[in-house]
């Protein structure tokens, strides 16, 4: 008789999770995506962060993207799809990933669907965070950022100790171009026109979960945890 090896039935396997966060700018996608990424030890993939890093490094991608971002417009689909195609094949994505700010158009969602089919992968959930426009405008246009250490403040909800100066390095804080009220209003128009159709797209696939984004960070997180349990 062949030698028998003990099988570890109860070995803890990492939970595979592939999640999309949908929602207008300022809905809190980034905050929740970071919390979930920590819980499942999988990467949070923010196309906005990838583009901002390219701008900071002054790459060709960054120069191209900045033109769109400063106006609150979307960066062309081909650019974004190329970034994601590469990113999801990196080693740290083998147990899953959390998309924060991607896809933002139907062509991006279709490109993602095809990529996942080729890789024999599927999505677990699409979490749509819902917040009223006026609340979003107050949240984003009150943000101030330190251009040196990237610390983020809010003039009402999280003000720096000395008005206008970073707590860590005392650098004068700035308001990002895409966080100025006029640009935020344009981002909301763009969201409604180009991204909102994804809500129906994923609803039809039975993947959509609606999250009330006007609650506290903790309450939002526990609503999401309930959906994924
Ligand atoms: P975010 O930080 O996700 O709000 O993204 C900031 C800006 O980056 C957006 O207003 C767009 O100009 C650009 N961007 C980020 N993700 C995408 C995407 N998936 N498609 C097109 N543009 C994007």
PDB file of N, CA and C in Angstrom, residues 86-174:
ATOM      1  N   UNK A  86      -1.375  45.430 -16.497  1.00  0.00           N
ATOM      2  CA  UNK A  86      -0.066  45.123 -15.935  1.00  0.00           C
ATOM      3  C   UNK A  86      -0.160  44.857 -14.432  1.00  0.00           C
ATOM      4  N   UNK A  87      -0.919  45.750 -13.756  1.00  0.00           N
ATOM      5  CA  UNK A  87      -0.941  45.715 -12.291  1.00  0.00           C
ATOM      6  C   UNK A  87      -1.528  44.422 -11.742  1.00  0.00           C
ATOM      7  N   UNK A  88      -2.622  43.912 -12.360  1.00  0.00           N
ATOM      8  CA  UNK A  88      -3.265  42.735 -11.748  1.00  0.00           C
ATOM      9  C   UNK A  88      -2.463  41.446 -11.959  1.00  0.00           C
ATOM     10  N   UNK A  89      -1.430  41.543 -12.789  1.00  0.00           N
ATOM     11  CA  UNK A  89      -0.626  40.328 -12.983  1.00  0.00           C
ATOM     12  C   UNK A  89       0.593  40.297 -12.082  1.00  0.00           C
ATOM     13  N   UNK A  90       0.717  41.341 -11.246  1.00  0.00           N
ATOM     14  CA  UNK A  90       1.850  41.349 -10.321  1.00  0.00           C
ATOM     15  C   UNK A  90       1.598  40.355  -9.187  1.00  0.00           C
ATOM     16  N   UNK A  91       2.711  39.909  -8.614  1.00  0.00           N
ATOM     17  CA  UNK A  91       2.677  38.826  -7.627  1.00  0.00           C
ATOM     18  C   UNK A  91       1.729  39.102  -6.450  1.00  0.00           C
ATOM     19  N   UNK A  92       1.705  40.360  -5.966  1.00  0.00           N
ATOM     20  CA  UNK A  92       0.900  40.656  -4.769  1.00  0.00           C
ATOM     21  C   UNK A  92      -0.610  40.575  -5.030  1.00  0.00           C
ATOM     22  N   UNK A  93      -1.003  40.370  -6.287  1.00  0.00           N
ATOM     23  CA  UNK A  93      -2.444  40.277  -6.598  1.00  0.00           C
ATOM     24  C   UNK A  93      -2.930  38.830  -6.625  1.00  0.00           C
ATOM     25  N   UNK A  94      -2.057  37.897  -6.276  1.00  0.00           N
ATOM     26  CA  UNK A  94      -2.447  36.489  -6.462  1.00  0.00           C
ATOM     27  C   UNK A  94      -3.597  36.065  -5.531  1.00  0.00           C
ATOM     28  N   UNK A  95      -3.757  36.747  -4.399  1.00  0.00           N
ATOM     29  CA  UNK A  95      -4.883  36.423  -3.517  1.00  0.00           C
ATOM     30  C   UNK A  95      -6.049  37.393  -3.670  1.00  0.00           C
ATOM     31  N   UNK A  96      -5.935  38.274  -4.641  1.00  0.00           N
ATOM     32  CA  UNK A  96      -7.026  39.206  -4.893  1.00  0.00           C
ATOM     33  C   UNK A  96      -6.561  40.644  -4.921  1.00  0.00           C
ATOM     34  N   UNK A  97      -7.531  41.533  -5.049  1.00  0.00           N
ATOM     35  CA  UNK A  97      -7.223  42.962  -5.099  1.00  0.00           C
ATOM     36  C   UNK A  97      -8.496  43.744  -4.866  1.00  0.00           C
ATOM     37  N   UNK A  98      -8.299  45.001  -4.510  1.00  0.00           N
ATOM     38  CA  UNK A  98      -9.442  45.885  -4.302  1.00  0.00           C
ATOM     39  C   UNK A  98      -9.260  47.092  -5.211  1.00  0.00           C
ATOM     40  N   UNK A  99     -10.150  47.242  -6.143  1.00  0.00           N
ATOM     41  CA  UNK A  99     -10.071  48.383  -7.048  1.00  0.00           C
ATOM     42  C   UNK A  99     -10.769  49.583  -6.432  1.00  0.00           C
ATOM     43  N   UNK A 100     -10.054  50.676  -6.416  1.00  0.00           N
ATOM     44  CA  UNK A 100     -10.576  51.922  -5.848  1.00  0.00           C
ATOM     45  C   UNK A 100     -10.455  52.981  -6.949  1.00  0.00           C
ATOM     46  N   UNK A 101     -11.579  53.238  -7.626  1.00  0.00           N
ATOM     47  CA  UNK A 101     -11.544  54.234  -8.707  1.00  0.00           C
ATOM     48  C   UNK A 101     -11.377  53.619 -10.083  1.00  0.00           C
ATOM     49  N   UNK A 102     -11.494  52.325 -10.180  1.00  0.00           N
ATOM     50  CA  UNK A 102     -11.479  51.612 -11.453  1.00  0.00           C
ATOM     51  C   UNK A 102     -12.469  50.456 -11.348  1.00  0.00           C
ATOM     52  N   UNK A 103     -13.248  50.145 -12.371  1.00  0.00           N
ATOM     53  CA  UNK A 103     -13.429  50.876 -13.622  1.00  0.00           C
ATOM     54  C   UNK A 103     -14.307  52.099 -13.431  1.00  0.00           C
ATOM     55  N   UNK A 104     -14.182  53.042 -14.360  1.00  0.00           N
ATOM     56  CA  UNK A 104     -14.965  54.282 -14.283  1.00  0.00           C
ATOM     57  C   UNK A 104     -15.797  54.495 -15.539  1.00  0.00           C
ATOM     58  N   UNK A 105     -15.673  53.612 -16.499  1.00  0.00           N
ATOM     59  CA  UNK A 105     -16.487  53.713 -17.726  1.00  0.00           C
ATOM     60  C   UNK A 105     -16.882  52.298 -18.131  1.00  0.00           C
ATOM     61  N   UNK A 106     -17.911  52.208 -18.984  1.00  0.00           N
ATOM     62  CA  UNK A 106     -18.316  50.882 -19.480  1.00  0.00           C
ATOM     63  C   UNK A 106     -17.159  50.226 -20.266  1.00  0.00           C
ATOM     64  N   UNK A 107     -16.473  50.949 -21.167  1.00  0.00           N
ATOM     65  CA  UNK A 107     -15.350  50.285 -21.864  1.00  0.00           C
ATOM     66  C   UNK A 107     -14.285  49.746 -20.886  1.00  0.00           C
ATOM     67  N   UNK A 108     -14.026  50.458 -19.778  1.00  0.00           N
ATOM     68  CA  UNK A 108     -13.057  49.931 -18.794  1.00  0.00           C
ATOM     69  C   UNK A 108     -13.596  48.659 -18.154  1.00  0.00           C
ATOM     70  N   UNK A 109     -14.899  48.657 -17.827  1.00  0.00           N
ATOM     71  CA  UNK A 109     -15.487  47.472 -17.184  1.00  0.00           C
ATOM     72  C   UNK A 109     -15.459  46.278 -18.135  1.00  0.00           C
ATOM     73  N   UNK A 110     -15.715  46.546 -19.417  1.00  0.00           N
ATOM     74  CA  UNK A 110     -15.697  45.460 -20.409  1.00  0.00           C
ATOM     75  C   UNK A 110     -14.270  44.926 -20.586  1.00  0.00           C
ATOM     76  N   UNK A 111     -13.302  45.840 -20.604  1.00  0.00           N
ATOM     77  CA  UNK A 111     -11.900  45.404 -20.737  1.00  0.00           C
ATOM     78  C   UNK A 111     -11.509  44.550 -19.530  1.00  0.00           C
ATOM     79  N   UNK A 112     -11.974  44.965 -18.352  1.00  0.00           N
ATOM     80  CA  UNK A 112     -11.663  44.193 -17.140  1.00  0.00           C
ATOM     81  C   UNK A 112     -12.298  42.805 -17.233  1.00  0.00           C
ATOM     82  N   UNK A 113     -13.560  42.767 -17.675  1.00  0.00           N
ATOM     83  CA  UNK A 113     -14.256  41.473 -17.783  1.00  0.00           C
ATOM     84  C   UNK A 113     -13.442  40.523 -18.665  1.00  0.00           C
ATOM     85  N   UNK A 114     -12.960  41.040 -19.801  1.00  0.00           N
ATOM     86  CA  UNK A 114     -12.189  40.187 -20.720  1.00  0.00           C
ATOM     87  C   UNK A 114     -10.869  39.745 -20.098  1.00  0.00           C
ATOM     88  N   UNK A 115     -10.216  40.673 -19.372  1.00  0.00           N
ATOM     89  CA  UNK A 115      -8.936  40.312 -18.715  1.00  0.00           C
ATOM     90  C   UNK A 115      -9.168  39.183 -17.718  1.00  0.00           C
ATOM     91  N   UNK A 116     -10.242  39.297 -16.932  1.00  0.00           N
ATOM     92  CA  UNK A 116     -10.503  38.294 -15.890  1.00  0.00           C
ATOM     93  C   UNK A 116     -10.857  36.945 -16.512  1.00  0.00           C
ATOM     94  N   UNK A 117     -11.593  36.972 -17.638  1.00  0.00           N
ATOM     95  CA  UNK A 117     -11.917  35.712 -18.321  1.00  0.00           C
ATOM     96  C   UNK A 117     -10.610  35.020 -18.742  1.00  0.00           C
ATOM     97  N   UNK A 118      -9.707  35.804 -19.330  1.00  0.00           N
ATOM     98  CA  UNK A 118      -8.434  35.225 -19.796  1.00  0.00           C
ATOM     99  C   UNK A 118      -7.618  34.641 -18.640  1.00  0.00           C
ATOM    100  N   UNK A 119      -7.709  35.288 -17.481  1.00  0.00           N
ATOM    101  CA  UNK A 119      -6.935  34.825 -16.318  1.00  0.00           C
ATOM    102  C   UNK A 119      -7.721  33.799 -15.494  1.00  0.00           C
ATOM    103  N   UNK A 120      -8.938  33.487 -15.955  1.00  0.00           N
ATOM    104  CA  UNK A 120      -9.810  32.536 -15.259  1.00  0.00           C
ATOM    105  C   UNK A 120     -10.144  33.002 -13.830  1.00  0.00           C
ATOM    106  N   UNK A 121     -10.418  34.281 -13.702  1.00  0.00           N
ATOM    107  CA  UNK A 121     -10.732  34.871 -12.390  1.00  0.00           C
ATOM    108  C   UNK A 121     -12.126  35.491 -12.436  1.00  0.00           C
ATOM    109  N   UNK A 122     -12.709  35.681 -11.237  1.00  0.00           N
ATOM    110  CA  UNK A 122     -14.013  36.348 -11.223  1.00  0.00           C
ATOM    111  C   UNK A 122     -14.063  37.380 -10.092  1.00  0.00           C
ATOM    112  N   UNK A 123     -15.053  38.260 -10.167  1.00  0.00           N
ATOM    113  CA  UNK A 123     -15.220  39.281  -9.125  1.00  0.00           C
ATOM    114  C   UNK A 123     -16.105  38.739  -8.012  1.00  0.00           C
ATOM    115  N   UNK A 124     -15.854  39.195  -6.777  1.00  0.00           N
ATOM    116  CA  UNK A 124     -16.697  38.761  -5.652  1.00  0.00           C
ATOM    117  C   UNK A 124     -17.820  39.749  -5.382  1.00  0.00           C
ATOM    118  N   UNK A 125     -17.512  41.034  -5.475  1.00  0.00           N
ATOM    119  CA  UNK A 125     -18.545  42.030  -5.177  1.00  0.00           C
ATOM    120  C   UNK A 125     -18.164  43.394  -5.735  1.00  0.00           C
ATOM    121  N   UNK A 126     -19.194  44.174  -6.025  1.00  0.00           N
ATOM    122  CA  UNK A 126     -18.999  45.572  -6.413  1.00  0.00           C
ATOM    123  C   UNK A 126     -19.743  46.397  -5.373  1.00  0.00           C
ATOM    124  N   UNK A 127     -19.006  47.190  -4.623  1.00  0.00           N
ATOM    125  CA  UNK A 127     -19.593  47.964  -3.526  1.00  0.00           C
ATOM    126  C   UNK A 127     -19.791  49.399  -3.998  1.00  0.00           C
ATOM    127  N   UNK A 128     -21.042  49.824  -4.050  1.00  0.00           N
ATOM    128  CA  UNK A 128     -21.336  51.165  -4.525  1.00  0.00           C
ATOM    129  C   UNK A 128     -21.644  52.047  -3.315  1.00  0.00           C
ATOM    130  N   UNK A 129     -20.785  53.043  -3.077  1.00  0.00           N
ATOM    131  CA  UNK A 129     -20.972  53.912  -1.911  1.00  0.00           C
ATOM    132  C   UNK A 129     -21.792  55.126  -2.335  1.00  0.00           C
ATOM    133  N   UNK A 130     -22.900  55.329  -1.621  1.00  0.00           N
ATOM    134  CA  UNK A 130     -23.852  56.377  -2.018  1.00  0.00           C
ATOM    135  C   UNK A 130     -23.792  57.556  -1.020  1.00  0.00           C
ATOM    136  N   UNK A 131     -23.539  58.753  -1.565  1.00  0.00           N
ATOM    137  CA  UNK A 131     -23.485  59.983  -0.743  1.00  0.00           C
ATOM    138  C   UNK A 131     -24.079  61.136  -1.576  1.00  0.00           C
ATOM    139  N   UNK A 132     -24.832  62.023  -0.908  1.00  0.00           N
ATOM    140  CA  UNK A 132     -25.442  63.142  -1.642  1.00  0.00           C
ATOM    141  C   UNK A 132     -24.383  64.148  -2.129  1.00  0.00           C
ATOM    142  N   UNK A 133     -24.676  64.782  -3.280  1.00  0.00           N
ATOM    143  CA  UNK A 133     -23.724  65.714  -3.907  1.00  0.00           C
ATOM    144  C   UNK A 133     -23.232  66.822  -2.970  1.00  0.00           C
ATOM    145  N   UNK A 134     -24.164  67.492  -2.260  1.00  0.00           N
ATOM    146  CA  UNK A 134     -23.736  68.633  -1.451  1.00  0.00           C
ATOM    147  C   UNK A 134     -22.761  68.213  -0.349  1.00  0.00           C
ATOM    148  N   UNK A 135     -22.950  67.012   0.178  1.00  0.00           N
ATOM    149  CA  UNK A 135     -22.027  66.500   1.207  1.00  0.00           C
ATOM    150  C   UNK A 135     -20.659  66.231   0.565  1.00  0.00           C
ATOM    151  N   UNK A 136     -20.675  65.675  -0.645  1.00  0.00           N
ATOM    152  CA  UNK A 136     -19.407  65.377  -1.338  1.00  0.00           C
ATOM    153  C   UNK A 136     -18.623  66.662  -1.593  1.00  0.00           C
ATOM    154  N   UNK A 137     -19.335  67.713  -2.025  1.00  0.00           N
ATOM    155  CA  UNK A 137     -18.649  68.970  -2.344  1.00  0.00           C
ATOM    156  C   UNK A 137     -17.995  69.548  -1.087  1.00  0.00           C
ATOM    157  N   UNK A 138     -18.731  69.498   0.036  1.00  0.00           N
ATOM    158  CA  UNK A 138     -18.152  70.031   1.292  1.00  0.00           C
ATOM    159  C   UNK A 138     -16.942  69.193   1.707  1.00  0.00           C
ATOM    160  N   UNK A 139     -17.076  67.869   1.567  1.00  0.00           N
ATOM    161  CA  UNK A 139     -15.956  66.993   1.976  1.00  0.00           C
ATOM    162  C   UNK A 139     -14.703  67.279   1.169  1.00  0.00           C
ATOM    163  N   UNK A 140     -14.838  67.361  -0.157  1.00  0.00           N
ATOM    164  CA  UNK A 140     -13.626  67.465  -0.984  1.00  0.00           C
ATOM    165  C   UNK A 140     -13.063  68.872  -1.016  1.00  0.00           C
ATOM    166  N   UNK A 141     -13.945  69.883  -1.134  1.00  0.00           N
ATOM    167  CA  UNK A 141     -13.373  71.220  -1.301  1.00  0.00           C
ATOM    168  C   UNK A 141     -12.792  71.745   0.015  1.00  0.00           C
ATOM    169  N   UNK A 142     -13.055  71.061   1.135  1.00  0.00           N
ATOM    170  CA  UNK A 142     -12.442  71.463   2.404  1.00  0.00           C
ATOM    171  C   UNK A 142     -11.086  70.790   2.641  1.00  0.00           C
ATOM    172  N   UNK A 143     -10.677  69.912   1.740  1.00  0.00           N
ATOM    173  CA  UNK A 143      -9.397  69.211   1.954  1.00  0.00           C
ATOM    174  C   UNK A 143      -8.204  70.112   1.666  1.00  0.00           C
ATOM    175  N   UNK A 144      -7.176  69.953   2.477  1.00  0.00           N
ATOM    176  CA  UNK A 144      -5.906  70.649   2.226  1.00  0.00           C
ATOM    177  C   UNK A 144      -4.796  69.615   2.385  1.00  0.00           C
ATOM    178  N   UNK A 145      -3.786  69.727   1.498  1.00  0.00           N
ATOM    179  CA  UNK A 145      -2.737  68.705   1.465  1.00  0.00           C
ATOM    180  C   UNK A 145      -1.377  69.357   1.679  1.00  0.00           C
ATOM    181  N   UNK A 146      -0.489  68.644   2.361  1.00  0.00           N
ATOM    182  CA  UNK A 146       0.889  69.119   2.493  1.00  0.00           C
ATOM    183  C   UNK A 146       1.653  68.673   1.239  1.00  0.00           C
ATOM    184  N   UNK A 147       2.204  69.631   0.468  1.00  0.00           N
ATOM    185  CA  UNK A 147       2.885  69.237  -0.769  1.00  0.00           C
ATOM    186  C   UNK A 147       4.183  68.486  -0.516  1.00  0.00           C
ATOM    187  N   UNK A 148       4.677  68.502   0.724  1.00  0.00           N
ATOM    188  CA  UNK A 148       5.943  67.814   1.021  1.00  0.00           C
ATOM    189  C   UNK A 148       5.688  66.386   1.509  1.00  0.00           C
ATOM    190  N   UNK A 149       4.843  66.224   2.557  1.00  0.00           N
ATOM    191  CA  UNK A 149       4.685  64.866   3.110  1.00  0.00           C
ATOM    192  C   UNK A 149       3.346  64.223   2.737  1.00  0.00           C
ATOM    193  N   UNK A 150       2.527  64.950   1.972  1.00  0.00           N
ATOM    194  CA  UNK A 150       1.224  64.421   1.512  1.00  0.00           C
ATOM    195  C   UNK A 150       0.187  64.212   2.622  1.00  0.00           C
ATOM    196  N   UNK A 151       0.441  64.738   3.825  1.00  0.00           N
ATOM    197  CA  UNK A 151      -0.581  64.622   4.882  1.00  0.00           C
ATOM    198  C   UNK A 151      -1.823  65.387   4.407  1.00  0.00           C
ATOM    199  N   UNK A 152      -3.004  64.816   4.716  1.00  0.00           N
ATOM    200  CA  UNK A 152      -4.243  65.445   4.265  1.00  0.00           C
ATOM    201  C   UNK A 152      -5.040  65.938   5.475  1.00  0.00           C
ATOM    202  N   UNK A 153      -5.536  67.175   5.397  1.00  0.00           N
ATOM    203  CA  UNK A 153      -6.346  67.774   6.463  1.00  0.00           C
ATOM    204  C   UNK A 153      -7.705  68.147   5.889  1.00  0.00           C
ATOM    205  N   UNK A 154      -8.621  68.558   6.792  1.00  0.00           N
ATOM    206  CA  UNK A 154      -9.882  69.119   6.330  1.00  0.00           C
ATOM    207  C   UNK A 154     -10.144  70.365   7.162  1.00  0.00           C
ATOM    208  N   UNK A 155     -10.489  71.479   6.501  1.00  0.00           N
ATOM    209  CA  UNK A 155     -10.603  72.733   7.252  1.00  0.00           C
ATOM    210  C   UNK A 155     -11.630  72.663   8.382  1.00  0.00           C
ATOM    211  N   UNK A 156     -12.652  71.809   8.247  1.00  0.00           N
ATOM    212  CA  UNK A 156     -13.640  71.691   9.329  1.00  0.00           C
ATOM    213  C   UNK A 156     -13.449  70.446  10.188  1.00  0.00           C
ATOM    214  N   UNK A 157     -13.272  69.287   9.520  1.00  0.00           N
ATOM    215  CA  UNK A 157     -13.305  68.017  10.258  1.00  0.00           C
ATOM    216  C   UNK A 157     -11.952  67.571  10.806  1.00  0.00           C
ATOM    217  N   UNK A 158     -10.860  68.086  10.239  1.00  0.00           N
ATOM    218  CA  UNK A 158      -9.542  67.643  10.692  1.00  0.00           C
ATOM    219  C   UNK A 158      -8.532  68.767  10.450  1.00  0.00           C
ATOM    220  N   UNK A 159      -8.753  69.944  11.113  1.00  0.00           N
ATOM    221  CA  UNK A 159      -7.890  71.092  10.798  1.00  0.00           C
ATOM    222  C   UNK A 159      -6.476  70.916  11.365  1.00  0.00           C
ATOM    223  N   UNK A 160      -5.488  71.528  10.710  1.00  0.00           N
ATOM    224  CA  UNK A 160      -4.124  71.468  11.269  1.00  0.00           C
ATOM    225  C   UNK A 160      -4.078  72.312  12.547  1.00  0.00           C
ATOM    226  N   UNK A 161      -3.059  72.063  13.390  1.00  0.00           N
ATOM    227  CA  UNK A 161      -2.983  72.809  14.657  1.00  0.00           C
ATOM    228  C   UNK A 161      -2.812  74.307  14.401  1.00  0.00           C
ATOM    229  N   UNK A 162      -1.928  74.635  13.419  1.00  0.00           N
ATOM    230  CA  UNK A 162      -1.769  76.053  13.050  1.00  0.00           C
ATOM    231  C   UNK A 162      -2.445  76.241  11.692  1.00  0.00           C
ATOM    232  N   UNK A 163      -3.384  77.181  11.585  1.00  0.00           N
ATOM    233  CA  UNK A 163      -4.139  77.293  10.335  1.00  0.00           C
ATOM    234  C   UNK A 163      -3.232  77.394   9.104  1.00  0.00           C
ATOM    235  N   UNK A 164      -3.492  76.543   8.121  1.00  0.00           N
ATOM    236  CA  UNK A 164      -2.782  76.632   6.842  1.00  0.00           C
ATOM    237  C   UNK A 164      -1.411  75.988   6.818  1.00  0.00           C
ATOM    238  N   UNK A 165      -0.962  75.420   7.987  1.00  0.00           N
ATOM    239  CA  UNK A 165       0.385  74.835   8.005  1.00  0.00           C
ATOM    240  C   UNK A 165       0.337  73.361   8.415  1.00  0.00           C
ATOM    241  N   UNK A 166       1.198  72.560   7.792  1.00  0.00           N
ATOM    242  CA  UNK A 166       1.232  71.123   8.095  1.00  0.00           C
ATOM    243  C   UNK A 166       1.736  70.892   9.530  1.00  0.00           C
ATOM    244  N   UNK A 167       1.059  70.023  10.275  1.00  0.00           N
ATOM    245  CA  UNK A 167       1.469  69.715  11.654  1.00  0.00           C
ATOM    246  C   UNK A 167       2.869  69.113  11.707  1.00  0.00           C
ATOM    247  N   UNK A 168       3.205  68.297  10.679  1.00  0.00           N
ATOM    248  CA  UNK A 168       4.481  67.566  10.744  1.00  0.00           C
ATOM    249  C   UNK A 168       5.679  68.433  10.386  1.00  0.00           C
ATOM    250  N   UNK A 169       5.574  69.192   9.260  1.00  0.00           N
ATOM    251  CA  UNK A 169       6.768  69.915   8.802  1.00  0.00           C
ATOM    252  C   UNK A 169       6.537  71.420   8.602  1.00  0.00           C
ATOM    253  N   UNK A 170       5.354  71.902   9.029  1.00  0.00           N
ATOM    254  CA  UNK A 170       5.020  73.334   8.951  1.00  0.00           C
ATOM    255  C   UNK A 170       5.037  73.921   7.546  1.00  0.00           C
ATOM    256  N   UNK A 171       4.949  73.053   6.540  1.00  0.00           N
ATOM    257  CA  UNK A 171       4.879  73.542   5.153  1.00  0.00           C
ATOM    258  C   UNK A 171       3.493  74.135   4.915  1.00  0.00           C
ATOM    259  N   UNK A 172       3.395  75.257   4.166  1.00  0.00           N
ATOM    260  CA  UNK A 172       2.063  75.786   3.844  1.00  0.00           C
ATOM    261  C   UNK A 172       1.236  74.748   3.064  1.00  0.00           C
ATOM    262  N   UNK A 173      -0.003  74.540   3.525  1.00  0.00           N
ATOM    263  CA  UNK A 173      -0.866  73.538   2.884  1.00  0.00           C
ATOM    264  C   UNK A 173      -1.433  74.094   1.577  1.00  0.00           C
ATOM    265  N   UNK A 174      -1.726  73.183   0.659  1.00  0.00           N
ATOM    266  CA  UNK A 174      -2.313  73.619  -0.613  1.00  0.00           C
ATOM    267  C   UNK A 174      -3.656  72.919  -0.840  1.00  0.00           C
TER     268      UNK A 174
END
